[in-house]
Coordinates of C-alpha atoms in Angstrom, one line a residue:
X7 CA 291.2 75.8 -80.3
X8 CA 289.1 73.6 -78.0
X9 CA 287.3 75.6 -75.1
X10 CA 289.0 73.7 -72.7
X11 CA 292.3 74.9 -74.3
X12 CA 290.9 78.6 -74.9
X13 CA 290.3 78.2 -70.9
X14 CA 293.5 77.1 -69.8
X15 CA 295.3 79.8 -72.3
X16 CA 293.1 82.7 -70.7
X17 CA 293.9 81.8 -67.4
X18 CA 297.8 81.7 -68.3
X19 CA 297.4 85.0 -69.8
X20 CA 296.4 86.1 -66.4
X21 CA 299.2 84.8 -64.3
X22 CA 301.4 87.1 -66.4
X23 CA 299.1 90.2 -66.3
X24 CA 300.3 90.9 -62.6
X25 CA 304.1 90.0 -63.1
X26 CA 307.0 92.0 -62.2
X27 CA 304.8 94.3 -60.5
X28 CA 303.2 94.6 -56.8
X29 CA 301.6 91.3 -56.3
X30 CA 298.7 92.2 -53.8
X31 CA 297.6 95.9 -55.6
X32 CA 297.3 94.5 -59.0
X33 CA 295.6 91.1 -57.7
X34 CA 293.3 93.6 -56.0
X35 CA 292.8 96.0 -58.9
X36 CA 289.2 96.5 -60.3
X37 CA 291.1 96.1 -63.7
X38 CA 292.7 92.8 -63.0
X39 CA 289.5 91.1 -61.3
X40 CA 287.3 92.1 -64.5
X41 CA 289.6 90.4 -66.3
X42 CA 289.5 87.2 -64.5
X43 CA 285.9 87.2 -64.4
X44 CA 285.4 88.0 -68.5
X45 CA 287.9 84.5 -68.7
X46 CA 285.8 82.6 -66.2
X47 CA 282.7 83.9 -67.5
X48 CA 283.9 81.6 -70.7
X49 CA 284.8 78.8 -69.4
X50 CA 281.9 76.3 -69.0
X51 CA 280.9 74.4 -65.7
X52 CA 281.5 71.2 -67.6
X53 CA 285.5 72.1 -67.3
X54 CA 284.9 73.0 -63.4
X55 CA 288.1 71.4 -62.4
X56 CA 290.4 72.7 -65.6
X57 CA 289.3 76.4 -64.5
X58 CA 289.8 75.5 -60.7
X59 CA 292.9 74.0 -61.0
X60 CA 294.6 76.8 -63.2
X61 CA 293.6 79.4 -60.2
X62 CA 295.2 77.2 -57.8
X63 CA 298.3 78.3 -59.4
X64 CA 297.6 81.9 -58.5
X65 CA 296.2 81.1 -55.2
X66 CA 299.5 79.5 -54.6
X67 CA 301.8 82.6 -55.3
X68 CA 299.8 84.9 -52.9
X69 CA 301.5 85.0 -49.5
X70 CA 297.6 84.6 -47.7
X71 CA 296.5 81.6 -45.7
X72 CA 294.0 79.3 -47.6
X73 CA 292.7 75.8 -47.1
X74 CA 291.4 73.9 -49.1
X75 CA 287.4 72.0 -48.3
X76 CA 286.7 68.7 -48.9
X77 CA 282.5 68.3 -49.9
X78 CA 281.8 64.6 -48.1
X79 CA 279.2 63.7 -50.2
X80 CA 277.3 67.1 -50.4
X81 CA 276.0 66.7 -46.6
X82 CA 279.3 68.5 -45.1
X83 CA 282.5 70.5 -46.2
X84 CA 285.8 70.0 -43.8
X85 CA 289.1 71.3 -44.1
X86 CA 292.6 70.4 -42.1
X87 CA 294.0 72.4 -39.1
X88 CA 296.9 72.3 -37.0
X89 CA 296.4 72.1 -33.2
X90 CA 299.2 72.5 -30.8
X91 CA 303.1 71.7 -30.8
X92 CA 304.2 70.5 -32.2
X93 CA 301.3 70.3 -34.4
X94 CA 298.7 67.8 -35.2
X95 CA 296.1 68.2 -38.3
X96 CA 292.8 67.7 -37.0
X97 CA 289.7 67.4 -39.8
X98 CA 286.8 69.9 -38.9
X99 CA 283.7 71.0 -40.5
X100 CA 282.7 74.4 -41.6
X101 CA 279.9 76.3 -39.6
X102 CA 278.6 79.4 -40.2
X103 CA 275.5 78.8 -38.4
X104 CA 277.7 78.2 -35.1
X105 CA 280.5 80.6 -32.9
X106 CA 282.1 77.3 -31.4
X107 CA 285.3 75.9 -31.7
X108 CA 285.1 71.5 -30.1
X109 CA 287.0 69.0 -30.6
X110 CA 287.5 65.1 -30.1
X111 CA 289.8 64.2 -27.9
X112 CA 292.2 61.4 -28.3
X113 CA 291.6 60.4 -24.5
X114 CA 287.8 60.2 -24.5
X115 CA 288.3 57.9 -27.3
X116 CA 291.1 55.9 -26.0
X117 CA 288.6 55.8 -22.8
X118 CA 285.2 55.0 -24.5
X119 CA 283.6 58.3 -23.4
X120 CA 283.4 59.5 -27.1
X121 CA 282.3 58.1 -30.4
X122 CA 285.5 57.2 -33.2
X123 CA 287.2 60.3 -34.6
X124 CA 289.4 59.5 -37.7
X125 CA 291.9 63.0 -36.0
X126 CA 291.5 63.5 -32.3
X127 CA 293.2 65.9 -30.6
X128 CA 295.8 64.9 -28.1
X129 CA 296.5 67.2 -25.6
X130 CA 299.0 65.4 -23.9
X131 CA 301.1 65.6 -26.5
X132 CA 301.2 69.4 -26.9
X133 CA 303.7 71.6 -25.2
X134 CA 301.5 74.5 -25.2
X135 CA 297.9 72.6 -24.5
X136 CA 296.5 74.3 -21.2
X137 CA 293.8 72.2 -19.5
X138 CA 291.9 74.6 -17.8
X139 CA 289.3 73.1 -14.9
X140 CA 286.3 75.1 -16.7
X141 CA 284.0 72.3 -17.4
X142 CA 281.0 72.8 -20.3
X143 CA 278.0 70.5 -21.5
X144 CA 276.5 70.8 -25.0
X145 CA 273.0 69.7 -24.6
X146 CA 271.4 68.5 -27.8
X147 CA 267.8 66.2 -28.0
X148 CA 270.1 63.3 -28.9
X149 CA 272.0 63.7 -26.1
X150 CA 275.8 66.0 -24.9
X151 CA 278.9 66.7 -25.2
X152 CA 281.4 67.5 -22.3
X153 CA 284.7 68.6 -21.9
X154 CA 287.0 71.2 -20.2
X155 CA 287.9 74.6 -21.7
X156 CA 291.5 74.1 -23.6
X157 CA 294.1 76.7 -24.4
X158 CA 296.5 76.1 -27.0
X159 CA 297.0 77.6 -30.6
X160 CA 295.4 77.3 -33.9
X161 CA 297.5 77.2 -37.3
X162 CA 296.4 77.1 -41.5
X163 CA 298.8 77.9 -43.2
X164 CA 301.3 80.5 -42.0
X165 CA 298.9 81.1 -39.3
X166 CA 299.1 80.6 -36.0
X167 CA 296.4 81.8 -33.6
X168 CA 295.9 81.2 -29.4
X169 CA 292.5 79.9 -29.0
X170 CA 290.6 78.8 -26.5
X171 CA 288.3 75.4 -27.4
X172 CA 285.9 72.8 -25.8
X173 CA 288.3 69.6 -25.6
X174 CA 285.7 66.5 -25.3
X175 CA 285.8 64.5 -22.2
X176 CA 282.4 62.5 -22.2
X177 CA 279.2 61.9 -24.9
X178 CA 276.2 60.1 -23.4
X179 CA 275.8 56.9 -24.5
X180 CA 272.5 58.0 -26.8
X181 CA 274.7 60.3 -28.7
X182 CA 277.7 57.9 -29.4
X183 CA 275.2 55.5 -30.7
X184 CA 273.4 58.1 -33.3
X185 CA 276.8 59.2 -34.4
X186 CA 279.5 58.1 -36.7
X187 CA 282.3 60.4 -36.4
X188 CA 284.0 61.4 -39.9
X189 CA 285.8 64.1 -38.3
X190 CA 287.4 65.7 -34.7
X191 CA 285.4 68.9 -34.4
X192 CA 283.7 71.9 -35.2
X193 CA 285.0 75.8 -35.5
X194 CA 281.8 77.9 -36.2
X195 CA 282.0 81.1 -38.1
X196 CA 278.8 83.2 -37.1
X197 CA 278.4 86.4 -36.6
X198 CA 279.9 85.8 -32.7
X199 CA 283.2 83.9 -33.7
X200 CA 286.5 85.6 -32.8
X201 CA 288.3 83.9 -35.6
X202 CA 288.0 86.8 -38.4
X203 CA 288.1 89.4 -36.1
X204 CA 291.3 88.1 -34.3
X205 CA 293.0 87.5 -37.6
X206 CA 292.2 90.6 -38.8
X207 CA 293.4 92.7 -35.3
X208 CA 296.5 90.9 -35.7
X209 CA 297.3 92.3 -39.0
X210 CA 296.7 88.6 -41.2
X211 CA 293.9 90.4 -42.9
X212 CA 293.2 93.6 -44.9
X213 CA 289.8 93.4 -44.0
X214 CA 287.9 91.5 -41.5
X215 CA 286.0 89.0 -44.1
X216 CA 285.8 85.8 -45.3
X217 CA 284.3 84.1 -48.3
X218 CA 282.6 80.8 -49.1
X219 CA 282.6 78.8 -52.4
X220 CA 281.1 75.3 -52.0
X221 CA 281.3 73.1 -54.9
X222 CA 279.1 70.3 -55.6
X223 CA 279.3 66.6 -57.0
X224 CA 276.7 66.2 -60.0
X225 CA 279.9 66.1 -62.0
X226 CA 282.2 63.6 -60.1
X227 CA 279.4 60.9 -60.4
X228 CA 277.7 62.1 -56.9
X229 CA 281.0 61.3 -55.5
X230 CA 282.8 63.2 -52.5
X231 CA 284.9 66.0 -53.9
X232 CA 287.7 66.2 -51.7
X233 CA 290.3 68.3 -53.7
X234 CA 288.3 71.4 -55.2
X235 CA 285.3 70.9 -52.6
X236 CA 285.4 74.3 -51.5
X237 CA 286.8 77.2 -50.2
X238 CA 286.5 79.9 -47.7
X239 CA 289.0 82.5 -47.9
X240 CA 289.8 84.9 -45.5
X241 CA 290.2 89.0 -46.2
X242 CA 288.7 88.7 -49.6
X243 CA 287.4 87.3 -52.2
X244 CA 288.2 84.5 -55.3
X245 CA 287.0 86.4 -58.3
X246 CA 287.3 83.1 -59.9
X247 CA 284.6 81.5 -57.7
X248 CA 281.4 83.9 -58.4
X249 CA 280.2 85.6 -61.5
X250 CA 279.1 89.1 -61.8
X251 CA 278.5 91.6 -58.9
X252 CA 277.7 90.9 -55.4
X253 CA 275.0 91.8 -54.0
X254 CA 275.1 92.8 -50.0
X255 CA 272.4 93.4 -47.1
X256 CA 273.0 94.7 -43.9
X257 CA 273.1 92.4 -41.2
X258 CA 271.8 93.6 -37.2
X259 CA 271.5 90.3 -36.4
X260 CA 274.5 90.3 -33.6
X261 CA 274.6 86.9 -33.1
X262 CA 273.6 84.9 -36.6
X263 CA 274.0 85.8 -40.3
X264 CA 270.5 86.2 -40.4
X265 CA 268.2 88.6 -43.0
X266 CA 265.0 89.4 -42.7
X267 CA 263.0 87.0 -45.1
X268 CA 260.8 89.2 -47.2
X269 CA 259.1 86.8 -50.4
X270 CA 259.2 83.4 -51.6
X271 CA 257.2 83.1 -55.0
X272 CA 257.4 79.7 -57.1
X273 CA 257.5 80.1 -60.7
X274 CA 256.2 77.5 -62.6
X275 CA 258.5 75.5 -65.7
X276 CA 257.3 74.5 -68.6
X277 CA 255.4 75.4 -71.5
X278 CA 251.5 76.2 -70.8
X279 CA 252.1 76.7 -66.9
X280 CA 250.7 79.1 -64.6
X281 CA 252.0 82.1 -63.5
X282 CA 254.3 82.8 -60.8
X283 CA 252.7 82.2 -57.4
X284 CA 253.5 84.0 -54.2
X285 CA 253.7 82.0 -50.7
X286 CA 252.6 83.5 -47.9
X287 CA 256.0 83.7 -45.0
X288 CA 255.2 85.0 -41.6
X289 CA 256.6 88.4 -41.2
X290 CA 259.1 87.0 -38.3
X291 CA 261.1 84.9 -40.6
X292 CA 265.0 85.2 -40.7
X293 CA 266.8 83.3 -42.8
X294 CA 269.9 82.6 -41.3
X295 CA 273.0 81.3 -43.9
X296 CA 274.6 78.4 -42.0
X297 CA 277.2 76.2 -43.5
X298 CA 276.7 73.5 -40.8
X299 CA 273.1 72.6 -42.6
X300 CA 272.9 70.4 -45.3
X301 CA 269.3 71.5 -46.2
X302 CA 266.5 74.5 -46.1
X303 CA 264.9 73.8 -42.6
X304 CA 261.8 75.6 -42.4
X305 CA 258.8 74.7 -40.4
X306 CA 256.6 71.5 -40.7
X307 CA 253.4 73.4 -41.3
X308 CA 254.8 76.0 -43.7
X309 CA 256.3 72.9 -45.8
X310 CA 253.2 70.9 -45.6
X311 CA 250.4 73.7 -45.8
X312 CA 251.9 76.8 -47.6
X313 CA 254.5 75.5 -49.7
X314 CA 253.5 71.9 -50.9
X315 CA 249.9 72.9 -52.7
X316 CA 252.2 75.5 -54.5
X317 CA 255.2 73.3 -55.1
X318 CA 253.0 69.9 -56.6
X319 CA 250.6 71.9 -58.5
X320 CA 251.7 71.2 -61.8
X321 CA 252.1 67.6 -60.7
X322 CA 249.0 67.5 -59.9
X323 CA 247.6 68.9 -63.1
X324 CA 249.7 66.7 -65.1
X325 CA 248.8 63.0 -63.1
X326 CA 246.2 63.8 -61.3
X327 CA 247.5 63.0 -57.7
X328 CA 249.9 64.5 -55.4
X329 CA 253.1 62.6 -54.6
X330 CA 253.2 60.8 -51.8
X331 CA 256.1 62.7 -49.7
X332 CA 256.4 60.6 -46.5
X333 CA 259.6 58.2 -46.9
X334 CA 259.3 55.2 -46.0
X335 CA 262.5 54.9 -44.9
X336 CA 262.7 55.4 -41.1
X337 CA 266.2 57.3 -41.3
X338 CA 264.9 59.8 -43.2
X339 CA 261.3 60.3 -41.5
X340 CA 263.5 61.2 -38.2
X341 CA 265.2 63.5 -39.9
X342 CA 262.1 65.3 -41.4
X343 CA 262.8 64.7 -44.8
X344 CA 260.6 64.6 -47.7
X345 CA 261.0 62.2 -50.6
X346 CA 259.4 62.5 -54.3
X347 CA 259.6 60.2 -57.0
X348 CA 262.9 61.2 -59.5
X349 CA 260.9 60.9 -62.8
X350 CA 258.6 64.0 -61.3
X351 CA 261.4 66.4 -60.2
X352 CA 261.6 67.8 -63.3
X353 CA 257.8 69.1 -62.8
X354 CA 258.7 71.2 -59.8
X355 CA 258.9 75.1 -60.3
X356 CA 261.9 77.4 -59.6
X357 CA 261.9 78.9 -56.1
X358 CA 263.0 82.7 -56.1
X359 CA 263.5 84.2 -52.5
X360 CA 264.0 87.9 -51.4
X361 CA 265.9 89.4 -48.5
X362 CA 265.8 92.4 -46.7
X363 CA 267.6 94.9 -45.5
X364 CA 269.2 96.3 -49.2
X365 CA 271.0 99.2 -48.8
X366 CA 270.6 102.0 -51.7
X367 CA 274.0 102.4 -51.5
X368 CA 274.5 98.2 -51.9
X369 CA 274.1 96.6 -55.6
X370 CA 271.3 94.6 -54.5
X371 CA 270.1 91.8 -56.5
X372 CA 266.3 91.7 -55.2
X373 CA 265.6 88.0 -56.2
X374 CA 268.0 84.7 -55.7
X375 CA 266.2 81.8 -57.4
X376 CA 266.7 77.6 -56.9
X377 CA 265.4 75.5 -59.6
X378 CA 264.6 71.6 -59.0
X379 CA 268.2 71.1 -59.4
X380 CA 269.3 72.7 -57.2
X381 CA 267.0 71.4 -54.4
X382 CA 266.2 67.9 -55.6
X383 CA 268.6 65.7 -53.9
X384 CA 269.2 61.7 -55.8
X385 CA 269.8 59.4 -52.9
X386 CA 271.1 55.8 -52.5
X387 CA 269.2 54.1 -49.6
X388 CA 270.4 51.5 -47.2
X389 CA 269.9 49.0 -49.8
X390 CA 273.1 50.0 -51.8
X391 CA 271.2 50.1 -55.0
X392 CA 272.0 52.5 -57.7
X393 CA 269.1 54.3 -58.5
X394 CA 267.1 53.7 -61.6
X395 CA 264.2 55.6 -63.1
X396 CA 261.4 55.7 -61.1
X397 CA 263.1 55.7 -57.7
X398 CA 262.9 58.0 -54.8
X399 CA 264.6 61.1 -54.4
X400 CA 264.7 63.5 -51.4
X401 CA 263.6 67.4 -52.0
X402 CA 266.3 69.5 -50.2
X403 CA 263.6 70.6 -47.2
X404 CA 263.5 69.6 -43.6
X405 CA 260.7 70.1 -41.3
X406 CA 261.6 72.1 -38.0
X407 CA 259.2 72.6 -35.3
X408 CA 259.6 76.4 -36.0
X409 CA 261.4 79.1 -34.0
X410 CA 264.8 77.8 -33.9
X411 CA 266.9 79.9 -31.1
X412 CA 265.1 82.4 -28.2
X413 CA 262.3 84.4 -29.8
X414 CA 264.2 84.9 -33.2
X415 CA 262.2 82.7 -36.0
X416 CA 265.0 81.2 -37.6
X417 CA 264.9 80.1 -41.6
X418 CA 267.6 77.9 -42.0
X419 CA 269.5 78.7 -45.5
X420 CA 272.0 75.5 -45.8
X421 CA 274.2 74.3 -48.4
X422 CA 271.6 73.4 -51.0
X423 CA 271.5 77.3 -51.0
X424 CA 274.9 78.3 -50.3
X425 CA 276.2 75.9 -53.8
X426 CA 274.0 78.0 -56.0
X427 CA 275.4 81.7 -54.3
X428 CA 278.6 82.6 -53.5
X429 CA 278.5 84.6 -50.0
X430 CA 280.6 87.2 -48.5
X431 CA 280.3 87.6 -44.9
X432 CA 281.5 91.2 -43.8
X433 CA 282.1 91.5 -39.8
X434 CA 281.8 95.4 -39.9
X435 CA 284.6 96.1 -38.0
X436 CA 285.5 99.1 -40.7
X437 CA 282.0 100.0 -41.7
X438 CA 278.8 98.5 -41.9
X439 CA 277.8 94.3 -40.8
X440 CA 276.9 92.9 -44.1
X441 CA 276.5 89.7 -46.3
X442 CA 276.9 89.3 -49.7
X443 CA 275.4 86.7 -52.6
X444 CA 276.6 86.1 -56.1
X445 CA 276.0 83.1 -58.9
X446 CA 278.6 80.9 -57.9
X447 CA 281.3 80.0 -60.7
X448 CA 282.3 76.6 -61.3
X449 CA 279.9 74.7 -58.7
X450 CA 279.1 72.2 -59.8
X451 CA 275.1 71.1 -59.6
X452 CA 273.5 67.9 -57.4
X453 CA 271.2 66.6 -59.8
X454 CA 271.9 66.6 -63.9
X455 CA 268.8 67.2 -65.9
X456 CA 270.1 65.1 -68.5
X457 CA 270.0 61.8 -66.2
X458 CA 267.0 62.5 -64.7
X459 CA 265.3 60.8 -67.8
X460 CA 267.8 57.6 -67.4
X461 CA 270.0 56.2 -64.6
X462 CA 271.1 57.9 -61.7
X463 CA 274.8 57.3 -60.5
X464 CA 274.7 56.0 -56.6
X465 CA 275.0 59.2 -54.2
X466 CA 276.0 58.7 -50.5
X467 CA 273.6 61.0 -49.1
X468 CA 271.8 60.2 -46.0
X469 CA 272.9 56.6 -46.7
X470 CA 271.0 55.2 -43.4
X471 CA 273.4 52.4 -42.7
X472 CA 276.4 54.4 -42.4
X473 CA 276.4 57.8 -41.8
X474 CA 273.9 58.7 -39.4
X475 CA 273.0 62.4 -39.4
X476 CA 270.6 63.4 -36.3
X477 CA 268.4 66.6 -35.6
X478 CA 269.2 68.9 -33.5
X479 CA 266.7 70.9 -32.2
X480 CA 268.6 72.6 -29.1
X481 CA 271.9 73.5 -27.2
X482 CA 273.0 75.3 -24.1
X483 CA 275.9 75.7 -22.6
X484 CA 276.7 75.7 -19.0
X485 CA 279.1 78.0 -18.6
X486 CA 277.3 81.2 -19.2
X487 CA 280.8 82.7 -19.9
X488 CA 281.3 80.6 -22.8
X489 CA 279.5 81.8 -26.1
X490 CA 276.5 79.8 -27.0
X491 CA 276.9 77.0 -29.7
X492 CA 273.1 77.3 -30.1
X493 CA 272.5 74.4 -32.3
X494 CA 269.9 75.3 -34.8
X495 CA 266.5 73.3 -35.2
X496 CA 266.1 70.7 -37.3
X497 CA 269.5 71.2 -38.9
X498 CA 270.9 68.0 -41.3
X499 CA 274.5 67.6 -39.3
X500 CA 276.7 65.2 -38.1
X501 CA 277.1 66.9 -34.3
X502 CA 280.0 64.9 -33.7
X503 CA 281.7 66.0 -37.2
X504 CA 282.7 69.2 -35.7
X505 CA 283.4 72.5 -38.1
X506 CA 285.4 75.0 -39.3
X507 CA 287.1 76.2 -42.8
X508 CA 289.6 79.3 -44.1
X509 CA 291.4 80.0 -46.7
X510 CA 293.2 82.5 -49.0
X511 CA 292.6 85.9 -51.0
X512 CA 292.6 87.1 -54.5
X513 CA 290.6 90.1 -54.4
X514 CA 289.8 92.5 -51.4
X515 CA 286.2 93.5 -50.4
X516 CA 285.6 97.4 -50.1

């Protein structure tokens, strides 16, 4: 028996474990979820989509709402939602980083007030849309976004929700001409969304959770993944999506998913290296976990005078120059990107990170570690070339100019991190905030070793003459009433590719 077959025969054997029986308790039984995770435990990354798509079929049986993400070329994850009656599927981004819920209207486009949305919202066209005459401006470096406060409801699903959104009205002209919509909107999921807890007060959930899985595309030929992308599941966890135990922190942070950021140490690869050195982080650091980032943003002179000597010192030792990291590509330098050539990537060290605040009574994992894989980003430039040996590739860093939001010194932890671990976000409503890592399952990596020593397949990231992704480095909102969207700095985001995700539930949290 192949292993593909031996995969597709365990996860059958599954589906009939839980048969005839309560659905939801043995889904949710300690006994049923180490099963599944002994069967996925087997089945190698190579056969992502064969173990994905057999637990599609139980996600399918469960009477939870799920969506499904689409990963757009590993810069942003998006899922469909219904807006308003009757309803209309509108494509938005997931944010964890963010509380707000915007999106495109169909009128500011018709009107050339707003940039090209491939789903704007029509308002006009919904029974139960409420106008209101509250007025708000998103004030970003590249410009804003205004609209009016909109009432109307919110489905996945089998779920319908009231919520109350920005509806754009006008984008200044500088902000229509840095973006190129892909998508009508944003719904954020930090720690000040209502989303979670609403569902949850409502009786939709059994706890007031969700989970993220975000898949990658090193094995779709750097291609956008757009049917096992992602997902982010609401309640509960996919055992099927992480591997092992998770490991959660408490989170006082009342307005971000933020930890305290307590050691970053680089471990060298390779036989005859050096030993693992630590790099010195300013005691303020938080790293905050936000989906809506493509990157790690930290600050300019961390990157540049903490973290490069550490990060090049075996290329150095090994060519006897640094790399030069400046792109020469203009795109990229505004976006406070660093380049390095391909063929060296594999001579960067793994970077291990540690959180704070573990609980005793937590299973805390203390380190969470990214090797050059996982933070080595190939890139097709505006030329449309496929890249070759020897070309340029982007490390998975932006510079910021530091603290990010108010007097909290904000780390950004985007997707490059969020691939590699499975989180749990935990809105404490029953007990204690908290966030949770694991080893994602089935996620599939950026960059494959094995072709770093040949041809690179073409990857739409950052590809400057189409998608255009700007910095943001601030937002306000007038209407102190409103919660803030508080754009993070620095962040690698399409603004006008606004987010949200959701999803289903195999196995509940406690």
């Amino acid at each position: 028996m192949t292993t593909k077959q031996a995969c597709q025969a365990g996860y059958e054997n599954l589906k009939s474990v839980c048969s005839g029986s309560n659905t939801l308790a043995c889904l949710c039984s300690a006994d049923f979820v180490s099963r599944v995770q002994a069967v996925a435990t087997n089945c190698p990354s190579i056969a992502f989509n064969v173990s994905l798509g057999c637990s599609l079929d139980l996600e399918d049986s469960l009477p939870f709402p799920y969506l499904k993400l689409d990963n757009v070329a590993d810069v942003k994850y998006f899922a469909h939602f219904n807006i308003g009656t009757p309803p209309q599927s509108v494509y938005l981004q997931i944010d964890t980083g963010s509380n707000a819920l915007v999106i495109g209207s169909k009128a500011c486009v018709d009107a050339g007030h707003c940039s090209s949305d491939t789903s704007p919202f029509d308002a006009l066209a919904s029974v139960t849309a409420n106008i209101t005459s509250t007025t708000v401006s998103v004030d970003y470096t590249s410009g804003f976004i205004a609209g009016n406060l909109t009432n109307d409801t919110i489905g996945f699903s089998t779920v319908n929700l009231p919520a109350t959104f920005l509806l754009a009205t006008n984008e200044s002209a500088s902000m229509q001409s840095q973006l190129n919509r892909a998508a009508a909107g944003i719904a954020g999921f930090s720690r000040k969304s209502q989303i979670v807890p609403a569902l949850f007060e409502i009786g939709s959930l059994l706890a007031p959770i969700f989970s993220l899985w975000l898949n990658g595309t090193g094995l779709n030929g750097g291609k956008s993944v757009l049917e096992n992308g992602g997902r982010l599941v609401f309640g509960g966890t996919n055992p099927f999506h992480y591997k092992g135990p998770i490991s959660y922190f408490v989170v006082s942070d009342v307005q971000h998913w933020s930890l305290p950021l307590t050691s970053m140490v680089a471990t060298p690869t390779g036989s005859g290296v050096s030993s693992p050195q630590q790099i010195a982080i300013p005691s303020s650091a938080m790293a905050m976990f936000d989906s809506g980032n493509s990157l790690l943003s930290f600050p300019k002179a961390f990157i540049e005078q903490k973290l490069f000597p550490i990060l090049f010192s075996r290329i150095l030792n090994e060519t006897g120059s640094l790399p030069s990291t400046t792109p020469q590509d203009q795109g990229l330098r505004d976006l406070g990107l660093y380049q390095i050539p391909c063929q060296l990537a594999s001579l960067l060290p793994d970077i291990s990170f540690s959180f704070g605040t573990g609980s005793s009574s937590f299973n805390t994992t203390s380190t969470f570690t990214l090797q050059w894989t996982d933070y080595v980003l190939p890139l097709q430039m505006a030329t449309g070339r496929s890249q070759l040996q020897g070309s340029i590739c982007a490390l998975g860093l932006q510079a910021t100019n530091g603290v990010a939001n108010g007097t909290m010194d904000y780390w950004s932890f985007g997707d490059v991190f969020l691939r590699k671990y499975f989180s749990v976000y935990d809105f404490g409503l029953l007990s204690t905030a908290r966030i949770g890592f694991a080893l994602s399952n089935n996620s599939a990596p950026l960059f494959l070793e094995e072709i770093s020593q040949a041809g690179l397949p073409t990857f739409g990231i950052a590809k400057t003459d189409g998608l255009r992704i700007p910095i943001t480095t601030s937002a306000s909102m007038a209407q102190s009433s409103v919660p803030s969207t508080t754009a993070k700095s620095g962040s690698l985001r399409v603004l006008s590719i606004f987010s949200v995700g959701l999803t289903f539930l195999i196995s509940l949290v406690l």
